[in-house]
Short mmCIF file of C-alpha atoms in Angstrom, two decimals:
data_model
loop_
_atom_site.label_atom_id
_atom_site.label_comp_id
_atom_site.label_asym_id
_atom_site.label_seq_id
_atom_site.Cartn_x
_atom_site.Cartn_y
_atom_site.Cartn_z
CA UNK A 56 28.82 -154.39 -88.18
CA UNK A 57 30.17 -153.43 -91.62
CA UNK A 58 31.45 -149.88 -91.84
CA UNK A 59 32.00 -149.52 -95.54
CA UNK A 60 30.19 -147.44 -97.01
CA UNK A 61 29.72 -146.87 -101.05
CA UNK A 62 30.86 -143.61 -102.10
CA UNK A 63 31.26 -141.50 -105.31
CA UNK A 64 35.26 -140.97 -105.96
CA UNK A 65 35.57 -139.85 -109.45
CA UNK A 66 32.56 -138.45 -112.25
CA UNK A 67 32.71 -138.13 -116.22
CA UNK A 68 30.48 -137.27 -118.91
CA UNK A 69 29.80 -136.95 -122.33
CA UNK A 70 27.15 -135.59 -124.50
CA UNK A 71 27.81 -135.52 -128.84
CA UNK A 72 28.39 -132.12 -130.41
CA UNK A 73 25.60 -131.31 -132.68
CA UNK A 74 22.56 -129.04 -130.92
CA UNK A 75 19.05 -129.95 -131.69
CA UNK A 76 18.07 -126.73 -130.75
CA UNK A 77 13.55 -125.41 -130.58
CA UNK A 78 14.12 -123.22 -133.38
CA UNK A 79 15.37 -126.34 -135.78
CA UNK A 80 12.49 -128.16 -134.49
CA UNK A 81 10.16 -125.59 -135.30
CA UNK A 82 10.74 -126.88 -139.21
CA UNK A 83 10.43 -130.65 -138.27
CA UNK A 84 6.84 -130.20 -136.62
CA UNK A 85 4.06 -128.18 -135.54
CA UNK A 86 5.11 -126.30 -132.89
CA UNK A 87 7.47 -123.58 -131.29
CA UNK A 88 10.07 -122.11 -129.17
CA UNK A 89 7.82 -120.53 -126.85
CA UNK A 90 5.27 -123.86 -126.19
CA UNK A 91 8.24 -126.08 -125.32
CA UNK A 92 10.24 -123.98 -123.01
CA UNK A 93 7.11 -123.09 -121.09
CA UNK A 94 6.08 -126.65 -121.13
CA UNK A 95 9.02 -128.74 -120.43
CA UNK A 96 12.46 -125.83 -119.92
CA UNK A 97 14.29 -127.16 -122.93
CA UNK A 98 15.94 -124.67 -125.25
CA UNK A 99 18.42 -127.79 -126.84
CA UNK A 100 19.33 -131.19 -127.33
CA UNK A 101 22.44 -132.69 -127.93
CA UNK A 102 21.61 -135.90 -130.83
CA UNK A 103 24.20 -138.34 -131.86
CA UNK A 104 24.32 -137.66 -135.48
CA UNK A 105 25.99 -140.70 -136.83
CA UNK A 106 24.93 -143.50 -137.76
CA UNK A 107 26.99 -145.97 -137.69
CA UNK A 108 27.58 -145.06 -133.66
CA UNK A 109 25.08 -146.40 -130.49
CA UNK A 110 24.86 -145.94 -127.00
CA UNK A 111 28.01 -147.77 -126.50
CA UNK A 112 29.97 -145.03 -128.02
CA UNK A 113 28.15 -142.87 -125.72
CA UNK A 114 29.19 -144.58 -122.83
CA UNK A 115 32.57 -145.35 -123.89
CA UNK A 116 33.28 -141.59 -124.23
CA UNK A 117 31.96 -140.82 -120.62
CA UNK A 118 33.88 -143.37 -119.29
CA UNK A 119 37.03 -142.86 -120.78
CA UNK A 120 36.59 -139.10 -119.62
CA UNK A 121 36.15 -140.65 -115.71
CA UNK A 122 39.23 -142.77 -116.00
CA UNK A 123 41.45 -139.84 -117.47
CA UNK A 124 40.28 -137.47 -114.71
CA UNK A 125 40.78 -140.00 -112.15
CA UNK A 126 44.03 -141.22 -113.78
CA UNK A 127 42.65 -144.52 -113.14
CA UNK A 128 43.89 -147.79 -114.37
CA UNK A 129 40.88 -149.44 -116.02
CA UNK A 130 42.62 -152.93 -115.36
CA UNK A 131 41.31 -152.31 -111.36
CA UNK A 132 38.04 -151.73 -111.99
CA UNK A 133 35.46 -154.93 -110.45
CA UNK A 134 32.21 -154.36 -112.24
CA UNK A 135 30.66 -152.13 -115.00
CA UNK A 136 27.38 -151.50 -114.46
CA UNK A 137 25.47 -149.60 -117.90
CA UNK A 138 21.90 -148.41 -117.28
CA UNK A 139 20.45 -147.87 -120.87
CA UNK A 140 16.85 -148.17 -122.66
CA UNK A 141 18.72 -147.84 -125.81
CA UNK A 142 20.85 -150.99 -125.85
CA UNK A 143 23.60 -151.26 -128.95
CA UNK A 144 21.62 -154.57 -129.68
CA UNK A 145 19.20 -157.26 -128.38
CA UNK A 146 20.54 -159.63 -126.21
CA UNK A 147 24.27 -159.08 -125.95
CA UNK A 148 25.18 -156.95 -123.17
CA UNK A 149 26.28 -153.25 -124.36
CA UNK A 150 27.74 -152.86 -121.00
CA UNK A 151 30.15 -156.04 -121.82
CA UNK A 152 31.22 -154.38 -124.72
CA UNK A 153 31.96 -150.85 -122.98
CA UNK A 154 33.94 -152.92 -120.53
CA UNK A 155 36.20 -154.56 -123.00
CA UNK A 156 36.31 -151.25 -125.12
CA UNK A 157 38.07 -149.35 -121.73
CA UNK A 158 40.54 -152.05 -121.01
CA UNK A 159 38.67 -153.27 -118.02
CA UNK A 160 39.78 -156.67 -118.58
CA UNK A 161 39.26 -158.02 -114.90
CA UNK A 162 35.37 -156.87 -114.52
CA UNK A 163 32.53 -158.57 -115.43
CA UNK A 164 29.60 -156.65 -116.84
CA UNK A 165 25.94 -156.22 -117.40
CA UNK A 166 23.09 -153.90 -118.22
CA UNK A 167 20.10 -152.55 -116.10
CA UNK A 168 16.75 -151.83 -117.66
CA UNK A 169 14.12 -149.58 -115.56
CA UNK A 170 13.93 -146.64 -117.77
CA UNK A 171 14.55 -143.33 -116.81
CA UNK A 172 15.53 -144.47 -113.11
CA UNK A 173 18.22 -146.77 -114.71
CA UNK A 174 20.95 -144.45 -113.36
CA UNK A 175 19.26 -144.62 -110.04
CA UNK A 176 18.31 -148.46 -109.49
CA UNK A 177 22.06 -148.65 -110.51
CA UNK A 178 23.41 -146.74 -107.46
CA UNK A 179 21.65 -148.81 -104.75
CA UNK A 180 23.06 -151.69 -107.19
CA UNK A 181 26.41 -150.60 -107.07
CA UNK A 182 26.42 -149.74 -102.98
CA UNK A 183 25.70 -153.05 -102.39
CA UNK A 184 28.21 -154.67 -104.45
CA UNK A 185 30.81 -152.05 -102.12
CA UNK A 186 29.44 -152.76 -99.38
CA UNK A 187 29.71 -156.49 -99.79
CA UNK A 188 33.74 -156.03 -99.50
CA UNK A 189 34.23 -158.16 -102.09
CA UNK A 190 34.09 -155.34 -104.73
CA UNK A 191 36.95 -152.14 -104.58
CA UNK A 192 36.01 -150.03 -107.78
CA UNK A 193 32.22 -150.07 -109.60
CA UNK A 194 32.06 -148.32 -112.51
CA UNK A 195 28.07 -146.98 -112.85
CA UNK A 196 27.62 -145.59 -116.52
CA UNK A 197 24.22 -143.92 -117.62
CA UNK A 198 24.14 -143.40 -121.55
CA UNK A 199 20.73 -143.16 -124.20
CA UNK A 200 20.96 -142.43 -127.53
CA UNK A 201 17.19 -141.65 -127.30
CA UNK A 202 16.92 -140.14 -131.22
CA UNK A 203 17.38 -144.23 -131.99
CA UNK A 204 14.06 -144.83 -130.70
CA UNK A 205 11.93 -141.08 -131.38
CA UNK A 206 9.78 -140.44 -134.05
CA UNK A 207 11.05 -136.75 -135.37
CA UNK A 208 7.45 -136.35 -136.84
CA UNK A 209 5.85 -136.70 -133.32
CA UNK A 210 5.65 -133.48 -131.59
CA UNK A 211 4.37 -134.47 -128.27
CA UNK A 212 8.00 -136.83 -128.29
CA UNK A 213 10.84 -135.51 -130.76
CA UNK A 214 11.05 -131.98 -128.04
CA UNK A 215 11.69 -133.83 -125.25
CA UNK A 216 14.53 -136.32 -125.68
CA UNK A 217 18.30 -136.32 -126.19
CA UNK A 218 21.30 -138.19 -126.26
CA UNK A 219 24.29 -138.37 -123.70
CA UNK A 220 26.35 -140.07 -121.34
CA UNK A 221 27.67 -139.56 -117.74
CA UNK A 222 29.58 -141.79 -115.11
CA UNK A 223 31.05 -142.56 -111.44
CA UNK A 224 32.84 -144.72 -109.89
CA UNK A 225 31.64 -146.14 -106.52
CA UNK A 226 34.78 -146.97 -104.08
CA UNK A 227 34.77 -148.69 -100.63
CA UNK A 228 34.94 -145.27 -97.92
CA UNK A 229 35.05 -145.54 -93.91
CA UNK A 230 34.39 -142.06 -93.40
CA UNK A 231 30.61 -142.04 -93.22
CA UNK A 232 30.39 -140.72 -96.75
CA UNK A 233 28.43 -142.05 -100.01
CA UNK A 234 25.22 -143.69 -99.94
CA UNK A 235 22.37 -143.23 -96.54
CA UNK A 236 19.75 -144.43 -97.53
CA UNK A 237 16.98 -145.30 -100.52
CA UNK A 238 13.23 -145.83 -101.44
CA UNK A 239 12.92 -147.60 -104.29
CA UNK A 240 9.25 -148.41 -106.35
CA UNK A 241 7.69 -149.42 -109.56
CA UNK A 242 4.23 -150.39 -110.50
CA UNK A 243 3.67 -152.43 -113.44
CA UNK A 244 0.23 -150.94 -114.65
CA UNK A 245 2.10 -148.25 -115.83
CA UNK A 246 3.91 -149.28 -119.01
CA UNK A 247 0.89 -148.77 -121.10
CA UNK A 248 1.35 -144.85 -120.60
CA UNK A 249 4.97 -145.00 -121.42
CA UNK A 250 6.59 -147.22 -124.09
CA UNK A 251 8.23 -148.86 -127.15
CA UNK A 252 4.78 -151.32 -128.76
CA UNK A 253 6.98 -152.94 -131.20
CA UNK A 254 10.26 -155.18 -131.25
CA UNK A 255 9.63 -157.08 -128.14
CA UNK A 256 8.41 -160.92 -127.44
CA UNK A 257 4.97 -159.39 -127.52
CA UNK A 258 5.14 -157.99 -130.85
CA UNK A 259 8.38 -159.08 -132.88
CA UNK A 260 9.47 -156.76 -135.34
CA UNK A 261 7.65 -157.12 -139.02
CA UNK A 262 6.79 -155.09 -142.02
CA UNK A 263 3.96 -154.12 -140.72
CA UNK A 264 5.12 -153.13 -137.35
CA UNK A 265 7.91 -151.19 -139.04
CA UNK A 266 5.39 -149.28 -141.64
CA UNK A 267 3.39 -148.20 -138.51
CA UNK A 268 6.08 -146.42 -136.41
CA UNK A 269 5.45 -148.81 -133.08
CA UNK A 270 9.24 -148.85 -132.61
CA UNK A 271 9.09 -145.30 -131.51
CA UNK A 272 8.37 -144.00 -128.13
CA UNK A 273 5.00 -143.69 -127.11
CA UNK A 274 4.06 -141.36 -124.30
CA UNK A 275 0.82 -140.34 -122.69
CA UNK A 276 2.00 -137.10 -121.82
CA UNK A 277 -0.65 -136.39 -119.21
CA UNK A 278 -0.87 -139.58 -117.62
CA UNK A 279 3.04 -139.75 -117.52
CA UNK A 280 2.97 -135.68 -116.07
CA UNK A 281 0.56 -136.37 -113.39
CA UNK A 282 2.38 -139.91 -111.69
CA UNK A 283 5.82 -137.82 -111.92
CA UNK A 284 5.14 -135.07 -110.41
CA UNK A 285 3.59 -137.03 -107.38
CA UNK A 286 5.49 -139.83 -106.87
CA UNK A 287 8.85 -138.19 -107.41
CA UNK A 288 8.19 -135.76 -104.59
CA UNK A 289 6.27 -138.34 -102.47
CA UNK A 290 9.48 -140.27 -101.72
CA UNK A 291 12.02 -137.34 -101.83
CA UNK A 292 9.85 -135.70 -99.08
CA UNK A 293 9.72 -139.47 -97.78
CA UNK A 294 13.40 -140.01 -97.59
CA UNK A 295 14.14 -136.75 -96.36
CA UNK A 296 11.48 -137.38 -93.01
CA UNK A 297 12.79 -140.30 -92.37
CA UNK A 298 16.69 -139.50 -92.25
CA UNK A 299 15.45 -136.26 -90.45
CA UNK A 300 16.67 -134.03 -92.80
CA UNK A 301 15.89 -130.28 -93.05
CA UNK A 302 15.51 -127.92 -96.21
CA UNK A 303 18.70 -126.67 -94.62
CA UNK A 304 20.33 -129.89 -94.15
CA UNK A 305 20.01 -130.46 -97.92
CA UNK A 306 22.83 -128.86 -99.83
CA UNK A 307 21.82 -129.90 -103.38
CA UNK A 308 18.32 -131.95 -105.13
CA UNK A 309 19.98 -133.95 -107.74
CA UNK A 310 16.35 -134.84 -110.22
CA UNK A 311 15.50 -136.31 -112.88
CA UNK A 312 15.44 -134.31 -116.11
CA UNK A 313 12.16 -134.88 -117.73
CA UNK A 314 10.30 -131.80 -117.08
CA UNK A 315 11.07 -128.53 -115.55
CA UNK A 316 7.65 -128.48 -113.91
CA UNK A 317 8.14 -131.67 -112.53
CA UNK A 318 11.47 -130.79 -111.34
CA UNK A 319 9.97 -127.54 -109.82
CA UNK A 320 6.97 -129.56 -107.88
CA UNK A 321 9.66 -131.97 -106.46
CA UNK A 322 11.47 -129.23 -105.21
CA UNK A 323 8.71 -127.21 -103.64
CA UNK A 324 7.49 -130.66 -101.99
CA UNK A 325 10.73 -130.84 -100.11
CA UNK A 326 10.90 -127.14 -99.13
CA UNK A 327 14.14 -126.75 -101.40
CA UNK A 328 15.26 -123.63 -102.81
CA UNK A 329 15.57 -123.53 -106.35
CA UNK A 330 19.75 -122.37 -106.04
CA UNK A 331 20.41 -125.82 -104.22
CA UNK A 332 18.03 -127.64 -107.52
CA UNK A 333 20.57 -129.27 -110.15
CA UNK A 334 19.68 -128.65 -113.62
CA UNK A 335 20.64 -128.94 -117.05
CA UNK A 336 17.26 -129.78 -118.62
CA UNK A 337 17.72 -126.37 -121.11
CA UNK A 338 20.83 -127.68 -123.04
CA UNK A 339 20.29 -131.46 -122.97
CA UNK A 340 16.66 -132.33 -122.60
CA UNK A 341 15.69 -136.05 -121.14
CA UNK A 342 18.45 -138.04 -121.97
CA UNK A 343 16.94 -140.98 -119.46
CA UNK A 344 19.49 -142.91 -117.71
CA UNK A 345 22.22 -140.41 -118.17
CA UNK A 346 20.13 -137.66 -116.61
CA UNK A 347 21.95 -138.11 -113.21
CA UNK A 348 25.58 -138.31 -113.87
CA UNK A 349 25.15 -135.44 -116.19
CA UNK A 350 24.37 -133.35 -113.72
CA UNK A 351 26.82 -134.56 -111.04
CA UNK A 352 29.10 -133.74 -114.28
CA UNK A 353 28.27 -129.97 -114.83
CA UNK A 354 27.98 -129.50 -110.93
CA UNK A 355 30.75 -131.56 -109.78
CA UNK A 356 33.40 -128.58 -109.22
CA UNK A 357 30.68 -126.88 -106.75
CA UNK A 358 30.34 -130.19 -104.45
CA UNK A 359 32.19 -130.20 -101.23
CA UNK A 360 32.70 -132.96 -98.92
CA UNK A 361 29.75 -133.74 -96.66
CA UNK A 362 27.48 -132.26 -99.00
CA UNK A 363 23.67 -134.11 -98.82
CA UNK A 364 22.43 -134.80 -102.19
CA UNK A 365 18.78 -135.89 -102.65
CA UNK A 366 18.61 -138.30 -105.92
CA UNK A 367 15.04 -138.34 -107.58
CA UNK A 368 13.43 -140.47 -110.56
CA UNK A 369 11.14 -141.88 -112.48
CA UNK A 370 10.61 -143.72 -115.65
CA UNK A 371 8.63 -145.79 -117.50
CA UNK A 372 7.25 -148.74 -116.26
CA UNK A 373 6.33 -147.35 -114.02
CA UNK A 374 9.64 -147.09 -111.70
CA UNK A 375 10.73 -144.48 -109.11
CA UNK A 376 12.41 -143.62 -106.05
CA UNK A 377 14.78 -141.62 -103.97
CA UNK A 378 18.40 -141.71 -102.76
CA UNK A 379 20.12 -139.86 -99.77
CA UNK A 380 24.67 -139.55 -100.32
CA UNK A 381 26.62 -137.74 -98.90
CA UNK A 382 29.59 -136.51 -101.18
CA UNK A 383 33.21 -137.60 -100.54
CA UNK A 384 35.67 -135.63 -101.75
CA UNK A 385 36.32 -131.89 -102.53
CA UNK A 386 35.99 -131.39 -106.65
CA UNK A 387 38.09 -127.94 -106.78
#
């Protein structure tokens, strides 16, 4: 039987300087401070202001911070994995790019699409490649630069989305550590309440595409509200029974960042208090598929060895699911 296991060895982040913050928004559309903090628990966003710079810049930055941290040579690293909705361009691979851009000359490279669970699809990608044996050092980067694709004249959109990176690097361990278990899902009927109409084989880009904002996001808020908040508990709770894990047992619920009440539910479903619930929702909003590794960022020096983490997503699509590690190392 294979003993390796795929654990988290090293984390890094990045998220651009300037601060969307509700009371700027307040003078882009109709609404206010007070509505979107008791709505969705975001006081700021972080937006990538220039532009002549995409998600690969994103990632690159988050990356570069992982390798310096872990005084890593990029020249060992296998694979670079990039979960992104926001790709630099059609067709080529941003990930390719952010590989050659951080000297890691000897890994090949490709992107994952699945929305908001990008991050998440991405770790049970990267375990297996570990597991395998014939991979040493994965490099899992989630980066967005969400503003690229949100109409700032959209209300129910522009307060909910940010930009940012995060990343970790996934390393063979024969301790028992890294990743237990997953439950993964996705249900096709759902991308008519979540998506981008325009720019796609379905509906190439054209003037008329262009004048009527359908390469924007478009979200059913209510549709999108109601799935979350019952399928992301439904397989937390799921993956907790079935590894026969406690409340107690559970040191930290690592979710999602689209919605504090959402967040909340997913929590309450699995009988976790809200001191062992990562979040960071207030100063970043949903920055999609860099959710996750942000918050593995901000939380990393309060992670001990043996800690369970409960992973939980979803995105458009619709796509979902759950993940059960076990940290690896000591971050003080």
């Amino acid at each position: 039987m294979n003993n390796i296991s795929a654990a988290i060895t090293a984390v890094g982040a990045y998220v651009p300087e300037f601060r969307l913050t509700n009371k700027v928004l307040e003078t882009m559309v109709d609404t206010n401070d007070e509505w979107i903090t008791t709505r969705t628990g975001i006081k700021e966003r972080r937006i990538l202001k220039d532009k002549d710079k995409g998600t690969s810049y994103l990632a690159i930055q988050a990356a570069n911070d992982l390798i310096r941290k872990k005084n890593l040579d990029p020249a060992e690293i296998d694979l670079v994995l990039l979960g992104t909705a926001t790709p630099d361009l059609p067709v080529a691979s941003t990930a390719v790019y952010v590989a050659s851009e951080i000297g890691a000359v000897n890994a090949f490279a490709y992107d994952i699409q699945a929305a908001c669970s990008n991050f998440l699809y991405g770790m049970s990608t990267a375990a297996r490649y570990i597991e395998s044996g014939k991979y040493k050092k994965v490099l899992l980067i989630g980066a967005d630069k969400m503003s690229s694709i949100i109409d700032y004249t959209d209300r129910t959109t522009c307060i909910i989305f940010g930009d940012g990176a995060g990343a970790v690097l996934f390393e063979p361990n024969e301790e028992g550590y890294g990743l237990k278990d997953e439950y993964l899902r996705s249900d096709g009927k759902g991308r008519q309440f979540l998506k981008i109409e325009a720019g796609g084989s379905l509906m190439p880009a054209s003037e008329d595409t262009v004048k009527n904002n359908l390469h924007f996001v478009y979200q059913d808020g209510k549709s999108v509200f109601k799935f979350a908040v019952s399928n992301m508990a439904d397989v937390a709770a799921k993956i907790m029974e079935r590894n026969e894990l406690e409340h107690d047992d559970v040191q930290w619920l690592v979710p999602h960042q689209a919605n504090k009440r959402i967040i909340d539910a997913t929590a309450n479903r699995m009988g976790v208090e809200a001191d062992k619930v990562m979040m960071n929702i207030q100063r970043y909003g949903n920055t999609t598929s860099a959710t996750l590794p942000l918050l593995l960022a901000d939380y990393e020096k309060q992670l001990k060895k043996g800690d369970n983490l409960i992973f939980a997503a979803f995105g458009g699509g619709f796509t979902w699911g759950s993940i059960y590690l076990t940290w690896a190392y000591d971050s003080n």
